[in-house]
Coordinates of C-alpha atoms in Angstrom, one line a residue:
M85 CA -0.2 -0.3 -0.1
P86 CA 3.0 2.6 0.8
R87 CA 4.3 1.8 -2.7
Q88 CA 1.1 2.6 -4.7
R89 CA 0.6 5.8 -2.7
S90 CA 4.4 6.9 -3.4
K91 CA 3.7 6.0 -7.6
K92 CA 0.5 8.0 -7.4
L93 CA 2.2 10.9 -5.9
S94 CA 5.0 11.1 -8.1
A95 CA 2.9 10.8 -11.1
S96 CA 0.9 13.7 -10.0
R97 CA 4.5 15.5 -9.1
V98 CA 5.0 14.9 -12.7
V99 CA 1.8 16.1 -14.2
D100 CA 2.0 19.4 -12.4
A101 CA 5.4 20.3 -13.4
K102 CA 5.0 19.5 -17.2
P103 CA 2.8 22.9 -17.6
A104 CA 5.6 25.0 -15.7
A105 CA 8.3 23.9 -17.6
E106 CA 6.3 24.7 -20.6
E107 CA 5.4 28.0 -19.4
D108 CA 9.4 28.5 -18.9
H109 CA 10.2 27.7 -22.1
D110 CA 7.9 29.5 -23.4
S111 CA 9.1 32.5 -21.6
A112 CA 12.8 32.0 -22.6
E113 CA 11.5 31.7 -26.1
E114 CA 10.1 35.2 -25.9
S115 CA 13.6 36.6 -24.1
Q116 CA 15.8 35.2 -26.9
N117 CA 13.6 36.8 -29.3
E118 CA 13.5 39.7 -27.7
I119 CA 17.5 39.6 -27.7
E120 CA 18.0 39.0 -30.9
S121 CA 15.6 41.6 -32.1
D122 CA 18.0 44.0 -30.1
D123 CA 21.1 42.5 -31.4
E124 CA 19.6 42.8 -34.7
S125 CA 18.8 46.6 -34.4
D126 CA 22.0 47.4 -32.8
H127 CA 24.3 45.8 -35.6
E128 CA 22.0 47.2 -38.3
S129 CA 22.6 50.9 -36.2
L130 CA 26.5 50.0 -36.6
V131 CA 26.4 49.0 -40.2
S132 CA 24.4 51.9 -41.3
I133 CA 27.7 53.9 -40.0
E134 CA 30.3 53.7 -42.6
K135 CA 34.6 54.2 -41.7
D136 CA 35.9 56.7 -43.7
E137 CA 39.7 56.5 -45.1
E138 CA 41.5 57.7 -42.0
E139 CA 39.7 55.2 -39.6
E140 CA 40.4 52.5 -41.8
E141 CA 43.9 53.6 -41.7
L142 CA 44.2 53.9 -38.2
D143 CA 42.9 50.5 -37.7
R144 CA 45.5 49.1 -40.1
L145 CA 48.2 50.7 -38.3
V146 CA 46.8 49.6 -34.7
F147 CA 45.5 45.9 -35.8
G148 CA 47.4 45.3 -39.0
D149 CA 45.6 43.4 -42.1
G150 CA 45.8 40.3 -43.9
A151 CA 48.1 41.2 -46.7
G152 CA 50.8 42.9 -44.0
F153 CA 50.6 39.3 -41.9
K154 CA 51.4 37.2 -45.1
A155 CA 54.0 39.9 -46.2
M156 CA 55.6 39.9 -42.5
L157 CA 55.4 35.9 -42.8
G158 CA 57.1 35.6 -46.2
Q159 CA 60.0 38.0 -44.7
G160 CA 60.9 35.8 -41.7
M161 CA 59.3 38.1 -39.1
D162 CA 62.2 40.6 -39.6
V163 CA 60.9 43.8 -38.9
D164 CA 63.9 45.4 -39.7
S165 CA 64.8 44.2 -43.2
D166 CA 64.7 46.7 -45.9
D167 CA 62.6 47.0 -49.0
K168 CA 64.2 45.0 -51.7
D169 CA 62.0 47.0 -54.3
G170 CA 62.7 50.6 -53.0
G171 CA 59.6 51.1 -52.0
G172 CA 60.9 54.2 -49.9
G173 CA 59.4 52.8 -46.9
L174 CA 55.7 52.1 -48.4
E175 CA 53.9 48.7 -48.0
E176 CA 52.7 46.9 -51.3
D177 CA 49.6 48.7 -50.9
G178 CA 51.3 51.8 -51.2
S179 CA 50.5 52.9 -47.5
E180 CA 53.0 53.8 -45.2
A181 CA 55.3 51.9 -43.2
G182 CA 55.2 51.7 -39.3
L183 CA 56.1 54.1 -36.9
E184 CA 58.1 51.5 -34.6
H185 CA 61.3 53.3 -35.6
V186 CA 60.5 56.7 -35.3
D187 CA 61.9 59.2 -32.3
D188 CA 59.6 59.9 -29.6
A189 CA 61.0 63.6 -30.2
D190 CA 59.4 63.5 -33.3
L191 CA 55.7 62.3 -32.3
F192 CA 55.3 64.3 -29.1
F193 CA 56.3 67.3 -28.1
L194 CA 56.0 68.7 -24.0
D195 CA 53.9 71.9 -24.1
S196 CA 54.9 73.2 -20.6
G197 CA 54.6 76.9 -21.8
P198 CA 57.2 79.6 -20.7
S199 CA 60.0 78.8 -18.1
G200 CA 61.4 81.0 -15.7
D201 CA 64.8 78.9 -15.3
S202 CA 67.5 80.4 -17.5
N203 CA 69.8 77.5 -16.8
A204 CA 67.3 75.1 -18.3
M205 CA 65.0 75.8 -21.1
I206 CA 63.3 73.4 -23.0
L207 CA 63.8 73.8 -27.0
H208 CA 61.6 71.8 -29.8
E209 CA 64.2 70.8 -31.8
P210 CA 64.4 67.4 -34.0
S211 CA 66.8 65.3 -33.1
Q212 CA 68.8 63.5 -35.6
D213 CA 68.4 59.8 -36.7
K214 CA 71.3 57.9 -35.1
S215 CA 72.6 54.7 -36.7
G216 CA 72.8 51.6 -34.2
D217 CA 71.6 51.1 -30.9
A218 CA 72.7 54.0 -28.7
P219 CA 74.2 53.7 -25.0
A220 CA 71.5 53.6 -22.2
W221 CA 72.6 56.6 -20.6
E222 CA 72.2 58.6 -23.6
D223 CA 68.6 60.5 -23.9
S224 CA 67.3 62.3 -27.0
D225 CA 65.5 64.6 -24.6
D226 CA 69.2 65.9 -23.8
D227 CA 69.5 67.7 -27.0
R228 CA 66.7 69.8 -26.5
L229 CA 67.8 71.3 -23.2
T230 CA 70.1 74.6 -23.1
V231 CA 72.6 74.7 -19.8
S232 CA 74.0 78.2 -18.9
L233 CA 78.1 77.9 -18.0
A234 CA 78.3 81.6 -17.0
G235 CA 75.7 82.0 -14.9
N236 CA 76.7 79.1 -12.7
S237 CA 80.1 79.5 -10.7
R238 CA 80.3 76.0 -10.6
L239 CA 80.1 75.3 -14.2
R240 CA 82.4 77.9 -15.3
K241 CA 85.1 75.5 -15.6
L242 CA 83.4 73.6 -18.4
R243 CA 83.9 76.7 -21.1
I244 CA 86.2 76.7 -23.9
N245 CA 86.3 80.7 -23.9
E246 CA 85.5 83.0 -21.3
D247 CA 82.6 84.3 -23.8
E248 CA 81.3 81.0 -24.1
D249 CA 77.6 80.7 -22.3
L250 CA 75.0 78.4 -23.6
I251 CA 75.4 75.0 -24.8
S252 CA 72.9 72.2 -25.3
G253 CA 72.6 69.1 -23.0
G254 CA 74.0 66.8 -24.7
E255 CA 77.2 68.9 -25.3
Y256 CA 76.7 69.9 -21.5
S257 CA 77.2 65.8 -20.8
R258 CA 80.0 65.7 -22.7
R259 CA 81.9 68.1 -21.3
L260 CA 80.9 67.0 -17.6
R261 CA 82.2 63.3 -19.1
M262 CA 85.5 64.9 -20.4
H263 CA 86.1 66.7 -17.1
F264 CA 85.5 63.6 -15.0
E265 CA 88.2 61.6 -17.2
R266 CA 90.6 64.5 -16.7
L267 CA 90.5 64.4 -13.0
N268 CA 90.4 60.6 -12.9
N269 CA 92.1 57.9 -14.7
I270 CA 90.5 55.0 -16.3
P271 CA 90.5 52.1 -14.0
E272 CA 92.8 49.1 -14.9
W273 CA 89.6 46.9 -14.9
A274 CA 87.6 49.2 -17.3
Q275 CA 90.7 48.8 -19.3
T276 CA 90.4 46.3 -22.7
S277 CA 93.6 44.4 -22.5
Q278 CA 94.7 41.1 -23.9
R279 CA 97.3 38.6 -22.0
P280 CA 100.4 39.6 -24.2
A281 CA 101.8 36.2 -25.8
K282 CA 105.2 35.1 -24.5
R283 CA 108.0 35.2 -27.3
R284 CA 111.5 33.8 -27.3
R285 CA 114.4 35.2 -29.5
R286 CA 117.8 34.2 -29.9
S287 CA 120.8 36.0 -28.9
S288 CA 122.7 38.3 -32.0
A289 CA 125.7 37.9 -30.4
G290 CA 126.7 34.7 -31.8
S291 CA 125.7 32.7 -28.8
D292 CA 124.4 28.9 -30.0
S293 CA 122.6 28.8 -26.5
S294 CA 118.9 30.2 -26.5
I295 CA 117.5 32.9 -24.7
S296 CA 115.8 30.6 -22.5
S297 CA 118.8 29.0 -21.0
N298 CA 119.9 32.1 -19.5
G299 CA 116.5 32.4 -17.6
M300 CA 115.2 35.2 -20.0
D301 CA 111.9 35.5 -21.6
I302 CA 110.2 38.5 -23.1
D303 CA 106.4 39.2 -22.7
N304 CA 105.2 41.5 -25.4
E305 CA 102.3 43.5 -25.5
D306 CA 100.4 44.3 -29.0
L307 CA 102.7 47.1 -30.0
S308 CA 105.6 46.1 -28.1
T309 CA 107.6 45.0 -31.2
L310 CA 105.8 46.8 -34.2
P311 CA 108.3 49.9 -36.0
L312 CA 108.6 53.2 -34.5
A313 CA 106.5 54.5 -37.5
R314 CA 103.4 52.6 -36.2
L315 CA 103.8 53.6 -32.9
L316 CA 103.9 57.4 -33.9
Q317 CA 100.8 57.0 -36.1
N318 CA 99.1 55.6 -33.1
A319 CA 100.1 58.6 -31.0
G320 CA 98.0 60.5 -32.8
S321 CA 99.3 64.1 -32.4
L322 CA 102.8 62.8 -31.7
T323 CA 105.5 64.9 -33.4
R324 CA 109.1 65.8 -33.7
T325 CA 110.3 67.7 -31.3
P326 CA 111.0 71.4 -32.7
V327 CA 114.4 72.4 -32.8
S328 CA 114.8 76.1 -31.9
S329 CA 117.3 77.8 -33.9
S330 CA 117.8 80.8 -31.4
K331 CA 119.2 80.1 -28.1
R332 CA 117.3 79.2 -24.7
T333 CA 116.5 82.3 -22.8
K334 CA 118.7 82.5 -19.8
L335 CA 117.1 81.6 -16.3
R336 CA 117.0 83.6 -13.3
P337 CA 119.7 82.8 -10.6
E338 CA 116.9 84.0 -7.7
V339 CA 113.7 82.4 -8.4
L340 CA 112.7 79.7 -10.9
D341 CA 109.4 80.0 -13.1
I342 CA 108.4 75.9 -12.5
Q343 CA 105.1 74.5 -12.9
Q344 CA 103.7 70.7 -12.2
T345 CA 101.9 69.0 -14.8
R346 CA 100.1 65.7 -15.3
S347 CA 102.0 63.2 -13.8
I348 CA 102.4 60.0 -15.9
P349 CA 99.3 58.0 -15.4
H350 CA 100.9 54.1 -14.9
V351 CA 102.3 53.5 -11.3
Q352 CA 104.9 51.0 -11.3
S353 CA 105.0 48.5 -8.7
A354 CA 108.4 49.1 -7.9
A355 CA 111.1 51.9 -7.8
V356 CA 111.9 53.5 -11.1
A357 CA 115.4 53.5 -11.7
S358 CA 116.0 54.6 -15.0
L359 CA 114.7 57.7 -17.0
S360 CA 115.6 59.0 -20.7
F361 CA 113.7 61.5 -23.3
H362 CA 113.9 60.5 -26.8
P363 CA 116.0 63.0 -28.7
E364 CA 113.1 63.9 -31.5
Y365 CA 109.8 62.8 -30.1
P366 CA 108.2 63.6 -27.0
I367 CA 108.4 59.9 -25.8
L368 CA 109.5 59.1 -22.0
L369 CA 111.2 55.8 -21.6
S370 CA 111.2 54.6 -18.1
S371 CA 111.8 51.5 -16.2
G372 CA 112.9 49.9 -13.0
A373 CA 112.7 46.6 -10.8
E374 CA 109.3 45.9 -12.0
S375 CA 111.1 44.0 -14.8
T376 CA 108.9 46.4 -17.6
L377 CA 110.2 48.9 -20.0
Y378 CA 107.6 51.8 -20.4
L379 CA 107.3 54.2 -23.4
H380 CA 104.9 57.2 -23.0
H381 CA 103.8 60.4 -25.2
I382 CA 104.4 63.4 -23.1
D383 CA 101.3 65.2 -23.4
S384 CA 99.7 66.8 -21.0
T385 CA 96.5 67.7 -22.9
A386 CA 95.6 64.3 -24.2
H387 CA 92.4 63.3 -24.2
P388 CA 91.2 60.7 -22.1
T389 CA 94.5 60.1 -20.7
P390 CA 97.1 62.2 -20.5
N391 CA 100.7 61.4 -21.1
P392 CA 99.2 57.9 -22.8
L393 CA 101.4 54.8 -22.7
L394 CA 102.5 53.6 -26.0
T395 CA 103.8 50.5 -25.5
A396 CA 105.2 48.1 -23.2
I397 CA 107.7 45.2 -22.9
K398 CA 108.0 42.7 -19.8
I399 CA 111.6 41.2 -19.2
G400 CA 110.8 38.0 -17.2
H401 CA 112.9 37.5 -14.2
T402 CA 115.2 40.5 -14.9
P403 CA 114.7 43.5 -12.6
L404 CA 116.3 46.6 -15.0
H405 CA 118.8 48.8 -13.8
T406 CA 119.4 51.1 -17.1
S407 CA 117.5 52.0 -20.2
A408 CA 118.4 54.5 -22.8
F409 CA 118.0 55.8 -26.3
L410 CA 121.1 55.6 -28.6
D411 CA 121.9 59.1 -29.7
P412 CA 121.6 61.1 -32.1
A413 CA 118.4 59.8 -33.8
G414 CA 116.9 57.6 -30.7
E415 CA 116.3 54.7 -32.9
K416 CA 117.7 51.8 -30.6
I417 CA 116.7 51.5 -27.1
F418 CA 119.5 49.7 -24.8
F419 CA 118.6 48.1 -21.5
S420 CA 119.9 45.5 -18.9
G421 CA 119.5 44.4 -15.5
R422 CA 121.9 42.5 -13.2
R423 CA 122.2 39.6 -15.9
K424 CA 124.8 37.8 -17.9
F425 CA 123.3 39.7 -21.1
F426 CA 121.6 43.2 -22.0
H427 CA 118.6 44.0 -24.8
I428 CA 118.8 46.2 -27.8
W429 CA 115.6 47.5 -29.1
D430 CA 115.8 48.4 -32.8
L431 CA 112.7 50.6 -33.1
P432 CA 112.8 51.1 -37.2
S433 CA 112.6 47.3 -37.5
G434 CA 110.9 46.6 -34.4
T435 CA 113.0 43.6 -33.3
I436 CA 114.8 42.9 -30.0
E437 CA 117.8 41.1 -29.6
A438 CA 120.1 40.1 -26.7
V439 CA 123.6 40.3 -26.2
T440 CA 125.0 37.2 -24.2
Q441 CA 128.5 38.0 -23.8
V442 CA 131.6 40.5 -24.8
Y443 CA 134.2 38.2 -26.8
G444 CA 137.5 38.5 -25.2
Q445 CA 136.2 39.8 -22.0
K446 CA 134.4 36.9 -20.4
D447 CA 136.1 36.9 -17.1
E448 CA 135.9 40.7 -16.7
Q449 CA 132.2 41.1 -17.6
K450 CA 130.4 39.1 -15.6
T451 CA 127.1 41.3 -15.2
M452 CA 126.3 44.2 -17.5
E453 CA 123.9 46.2 -15.6
R454 CA 126.1 49.6 -15.4
F455 CA 126.1 51.2 -19.0
K456 CA 126.6 54.1 -20.5
L457 CA 125.9 55.3 -24.5
S458 CA 128.2 57.9 -25.9
P459 CA 126.3 61.3 -27.0
C460 CA 127.7 60.7 -30.5
G461 CA 126.1 57.2 -30.7
R462 CA 129.1 55.5 -31.1
Y463 CA 130.0 53.8 -28.2
M464 CA 129.0 52.1 -25.3
A465 CA 130.5 51.9 -22.0
L466 CA 130.1 49.0 -19.3
V467 CA 131.4 48.8 -15.8
G468 CA 133.3 45.4 -15.5
S469 CA 132.9 43.3 -12.5
S470 CA 136.3 41.0 -12.6
R471 CA 137.5 43.1 -9.5
K472 CA 135.2 44.1 -6.1
G473 CA 133.0 46.7 -7.1
G474 CA 134.3 46.9 -11.0
G475 CA 137.7 48.2 -11.7
I476 CA 137.4 47.9 -15.6
I477 CA 135.1 49.4 -17.8
N478 CA 135.2 48.2 -21.5
I479 CA 134.3 50.0 -24.7
L480 CA 131.9 48.7 -27.2
D481 CA 130.9 49.4 -30.7
A482 CA 127.3 50.6 -30.2
T483 CA 126.2 49.1 -34.3
T484 CA 128.2 45.8 -33.8
T485 CA 128.3 45.3 -30.1
Q486 CA 131.8 44.0 -30.7
W487 CA 134.9 45.0 -28.0
V488 CA 136.8 48.0 -28.7
A489 CA 138.7 49.4 -25.6
S490 CA 139.2 49.1 -22.2
M491 CA 139.7 51.8 -19.3
R492 CA 141.5 50.4 -16.1
I493 CA 141.3 52.6 -13.2
E494 CA 143.2 52.3 -10.0
G495 CA 141.8 51.9 -6.2
A496 CA 141.1 48.4 -4.8
N497 CA 137.4 49.2 -4.8
G498 CA 136.9 49.8 -8.3
V499 CA 134.5 52.1 -10.4
A500 CA 132.2 54.7 -8.4
D501 CA 130.7 56.2 -11.7
Y502 CA 131.7 57.4 -15.0
A503 CA 130.4 60.2 -17.9
W504 CA 131.2 60.4 -21.4
W505 CA 132.4 63.5 -22.7
S506 CA 129.7 65.6 -24.9
D507 CA 131.5 64.8 -28.4
G508 CA 132.0 61.3 -27.3
E509 CA 135.7 60.8 -27.4
G510 CA 136.5 60.3 -24.0
L511 CA 135.3 59.2 -20.4
T512 CA 135.6 60.9 -16.9
A513 CA 135.6 58.4 -14.3
I514 CA 135.9 57.9 -10.3
S515 CA 136.9 55.4 -8.3
K516 CA 135.7 54.6 -5.1
G517 CA 138.9 55.8 -3.5
G518 CA 138.3 59.6 -5.1
E519 CA 140.4 59.4 -8.0
V520 CA 139.5 61.0 -11.4
A521 CA 140.7 59.9 -14.9
E522 CA 140.2 61.8 -17.9
W523 CA 140.5 59.0 -20.9
S524 CA 140.7 59.3 -24.1
V525 CA 139.1 56.8 -27.0
S526 CA 141.2 57.8 -29.6
S527 CA 144.8 57.9 -28.1
R528 CA 143.7 54.9 -25.6
A529 CA 145.0 56.7 -23.1
Y530 CA 145.1 58.6 -20.0
V531 CA 144.8 62.5 -20.5
A532 CA 144.9 63.7 -16.7
R533 CA 144.5 62.3 -13.6
W534 CA 143.3 64.4 -10.6
I535 CA 141.7 63.5 -7.2
D536 CA 138.5 65.0 -6.0
D537 CA 138.4 67.1 -2.7
G538 CA 135.1 65.1 -1.1
H539 CA 135.4 61.8 0.4
A540 CA 133.9 58.6 -0.6
P541 CA 132.1 59.8 -4.2
T542 CA 129.1 58.0 -5.1
V543 CA 127.8 59.6 -8.6
L544 CA 129.4 61.7 -11.3
T545 CA 128.4 64.0 -14.2
L546 CA 129.5 66.4 -17.0
G547 CA 127.3 69.4 -18.9
G548 CA 127.8 72.7 -19.9
S549 CA 129.1 74.2 -23.4
N550 CA 132.1 76.2 -23.7
G551 CA 134.4 73.9 -22.1
P552 CA 138.0 73.1 -22.9
K553 CA 137.9 71.0 -26.7
S554 CA 140.5 68.8 -25.4
L555 CA 138.7 67.2 -22.5
G556 CA 135.2 66.8 -24.6
G557 CA 133.7 70.4 -24.3
D558 CA 132.1 70.0 -21.1
R559 CA 132.7 73.0 -18.7
W560 CA 131.5 71.3 -15.6
V561 CA 132.2 68.3 -13.8
V562 CA 130.0 67.5 -10.8
I563 CA 131.1 64.7 -8.1
G564 CA 128.6 63.7 -5.2
S565 CA 129.7 61.7 -2.1
Q566 CA 128.3 59.3 0.8
S567 CA 128.2 62.4 3.0
G568 CA 125.8 64.1 0.7
I569 CA 128.5 66.5 -0.3
V570 CA 128.2 68.0 -4.2
N571 CA 131.3 69.4 -5.6
I572 CA 131.3 71.4 -8.7
Y573 CA 134.2 72.0 -10.9
D574 CA 134.9 74.2 -13.7
R575 CA 136.9 72.7 -16.3
R576 CA 138.1 75.8 -18.0
T577 CA 140.6 76.1 -14.9
F578 CA 141.9 72.8 -16.0
V579 CA 143.6 74.1 -18.9
S580 CA 146.1 77.0 -19.8
E581 CA 145.8 79.6 -22.7
Q582 CA 147.4 77.3 -25.3
N583 CA 145.1 74.7 -24.6
E584 CA 146.9 72.4 -22.6
V585 CA 145.5 70.0 -19.9
L586 CA 147.0 71.4 -16.5
I587 CA 145.2 69.8 -14.0
P588 CA 146.5 70.1 -10.2
E589 CA 146.5 67.1 -8.4
R590 CA 143.8 68.3 -5.9
P591 CA 141.9 71.1 -7.7
Q592 CA 139.7 73.3 -5.7
P593 CA 135.7 73.3 -6.4
K594 CA 134.0 76.1 -7.4
K595 CA 131.1 75.3 -5.3
S596 CA 130.1 73.0 -2.7
F597 CA 126.7 71.6 -1.9
D598 CA 126.1 70.6 1.8
Q599 CA 121.9 70.5 1.6
F600 CA 122.1 66.7 2.2
T601 CA 123.7 64.2 4.9
T602 CA 122.5 61.4 3.0
P603 CA 124.8 59.7 0.0
T604 CA 124.0 61.6 -3.3
S605 CA 122.2 59.1 -5.3
N606 CA 121.7 61.2 -8.6
L607 CA 123.1 64.1 -10.4
E608 CA 122.1 65.6 -13.6
I609 CA 122.5 68.8 -15.8
S610 CA 120.3 70.0 -18.0
P611 CA 121.2 70.0 -22.0
D612 CA 121.6 73.3 -22.2
G613 CA 124.0 73.3 -18.6
Q614 CA 121.4 75.9 -17.0
L615 CA 120.3 73.7 -14.3
L616 CA 121.7 70.6 -11.9
A617 CA 119.6 68.5 -10.3
F618 CA 121.0 66.5 -7.6
S619 CA 119.4 64.1 -5.0
S620 CA 119.4 61.5 -2.6
N621 CA 117.2 58.5 -2.0
G622 CA 118.0 57.7 1.7
K623 CA 115.5 60.7 2.5
K624 CA 111.8 62.0 1.3
D625 CA 111.6 64.9 -0.7
A626 CA 115.6 64.9 -0.9
L627 CA 115.9 66.9 -4.5
R628 CA 117.5 70.3 -5.1
L629 CA 117.7 72.4 -8.1
V630 CA 121.1 74.6 -8.5
H631 CA 121.8 77.5 -11.4
L632 CA 124.8 76.5 -12.7
P633 CA 126.3 79.6 -14.1
S634 CA 126.3 81.2 -10.7
C635 CA 126.2 78.1 -8.5
T636 CA 123.0 79.1 -6.4
V637 CA 120.4 76.6 -5.2
Y638 CA 117.1 77.7 -5.9
R639 CA 115.3 78.6 -2.7
N640 CA 111.7 78.4 -4.1
W641 CA 111.5 74.9 -5.2
P642 CA 111.0 72.5 -4.1
T643 CA 108.5 73.4 -1.6
D644 CA 107.3 71.4 1.6
K645 CA 104.4 70.8 -0.5
T646 CA 105.7 69.4 -3.5
P647 CA 105.2 65.7 -4.2
L648 CA 108.6 64.2 -4.4
G649 CA 108.9 60.8 -2.5
R650 CA 112.3 59.1 -2.2
V651 CA 113.5 60.2 -5.6
T652 CA 115.3 57.4 -7.6
S653 CA 115.6 58.7 -10.9
V654 CA 116.2 62.3 -12.2
A655 CA 116.0 63.6 -16.4
F656 CA 115.6 66.5 -18.2
G657 CA 113.8 67.2 -21.5
R658 CA 116.0 67.6 -24.5
Q659 CA 114.8 71.2 -24.7
S660 CA 115.6 71.7 -21.1
N661 CA 112.1 72.8 -20.4
M662 CA 110.7 69.5 -18.9
L663 CA 111.5 67.6 -15.7
A664 CA 111.2 63.7 -15.1
V665 CA 111.2 62.6 -11.3
G666 CA 110.8 58.9 -10.4
N667 CA 110.3 57.9 -7.0
K668 CA 111.0 54.5 -5.0
S669 CA 106.8 54.5 -4.9
G670 CA 106.8 53.5 -9.0
K671 CA 105.3 57.3 -9.9
V672 CA 106.8 59.5 -12.2
R673 CA 106.0 63.1 -12.1
M674 CA 106.4 65.7 -14.3
W675 CA 107.5 69.2 -14.3
E676 CA 107.2 72.1 -17.0
I677 CA 110.2 74.6 -16.4
R678 CA 109.6 78.1 -18.0
C679 CA 111.8 81.2 -18.6

């Protein structure tokens, strides 16, 4: 009975539900018809408004069209490809190309009205198209700015001349960058450099053994063995040093007009042992215990790095003691360390050779670090090492490196120092005992011998003009000692009126300087013979300049603030207008000497 009742109830519920479903279906159909009628009416309203050509062109530019899509597929989706048919930026249907490569400044402008700031005024100037990708820090809006340099006291240093005032924003950015690079050198991590490959060369002195047997190898940079002509081409404004026909203006004995210029940018890791200027070009040669030979172009106004590096040569396991240009043309560079060989770099050809021995003097010439080249360019003098400290000087032919003659000097401790005569026809050497010998190359004999007034000499130099012709033409001979005393002798008192050499056994110096109490390490006379520089590496800032005609020390330079350090090398420019000073910290500082 309960089952029959449930069937009847369910049947009655289905019967009641059918009319409701039919009513819902009818109402849905009516609503659907209403929606369709509304859509048809809207569609008819949209279709009734036709698009003009400008709107169709805008739709095509924004959304594209079928023809453009197929064309892009045919070109491999290369949006930057050029039109091969020479359509001048037009598509196949003759319409204009896309504007994706057009600069924003050509499409829009900022209408901000007049500005009251005179230092930054916006100008509406079209910018020029630039080929390639511009750096991220370059903005096209900078070209539409104007900056006043005269109106701001902090920006006046960027002016080229005093009358300059307004510049563009791009030029302002460029000058700021140049000013920063002048004050701050490019760091090593930002410099692009490649590790040089090692090259081994054989000796040109006839030895069968290779250089590697002597423990010597050469690390060359890309330009290190190029001919001098290639180096000069890469130096930009590098030209020959002008030769003045008139004599240099005489310097005042009281006050010296000297101004510090930009230093050599590279700082060596060890003391600078040797400095030398090229006789014809503004090139400075420097070397030291870092085992590297450097050539710098002397130009304090060079951009972006003043006094830029031309090239460098790394000598493996050989701390360099001496390096010098071969006069008078400077076509060769001789350099050596405390080794059984020395190097010759031929600049015209770019080749580097090593001389491993002096034939006939093998026992007397065991090291070759102490050498000097004659001013005439014909000879090379090497201090021998057969005795303690050296007691012999070997003379070699600078072209063939063959032995020519030997000069022996008395004294248990050997040679303290020596210097070539200005004409290259003789030597003046001093032993560690204080005996000075004047020796002639042509006669292979002593011209005169005398004793210095000082004690324990260390260095000697010659210089000046209008000296006795029989003694090479040098007027001054200067000798430094262990006690710091520097003696100056006038060689015109060493000859008679008949030009005969008559030197007393103990001549009196014209002037003695006692500014230092530490040993004298450097003596240098300027090429014009007006200045003498003497220094000591035993004390900081120990350097003095002397006016040679009057033999007076300049009082106004150096000062307490002059950055000298412990001076290890000194060199004058070939025009006597530059002074280079190397110190123990590896720095080379430059000064300009003005008349």
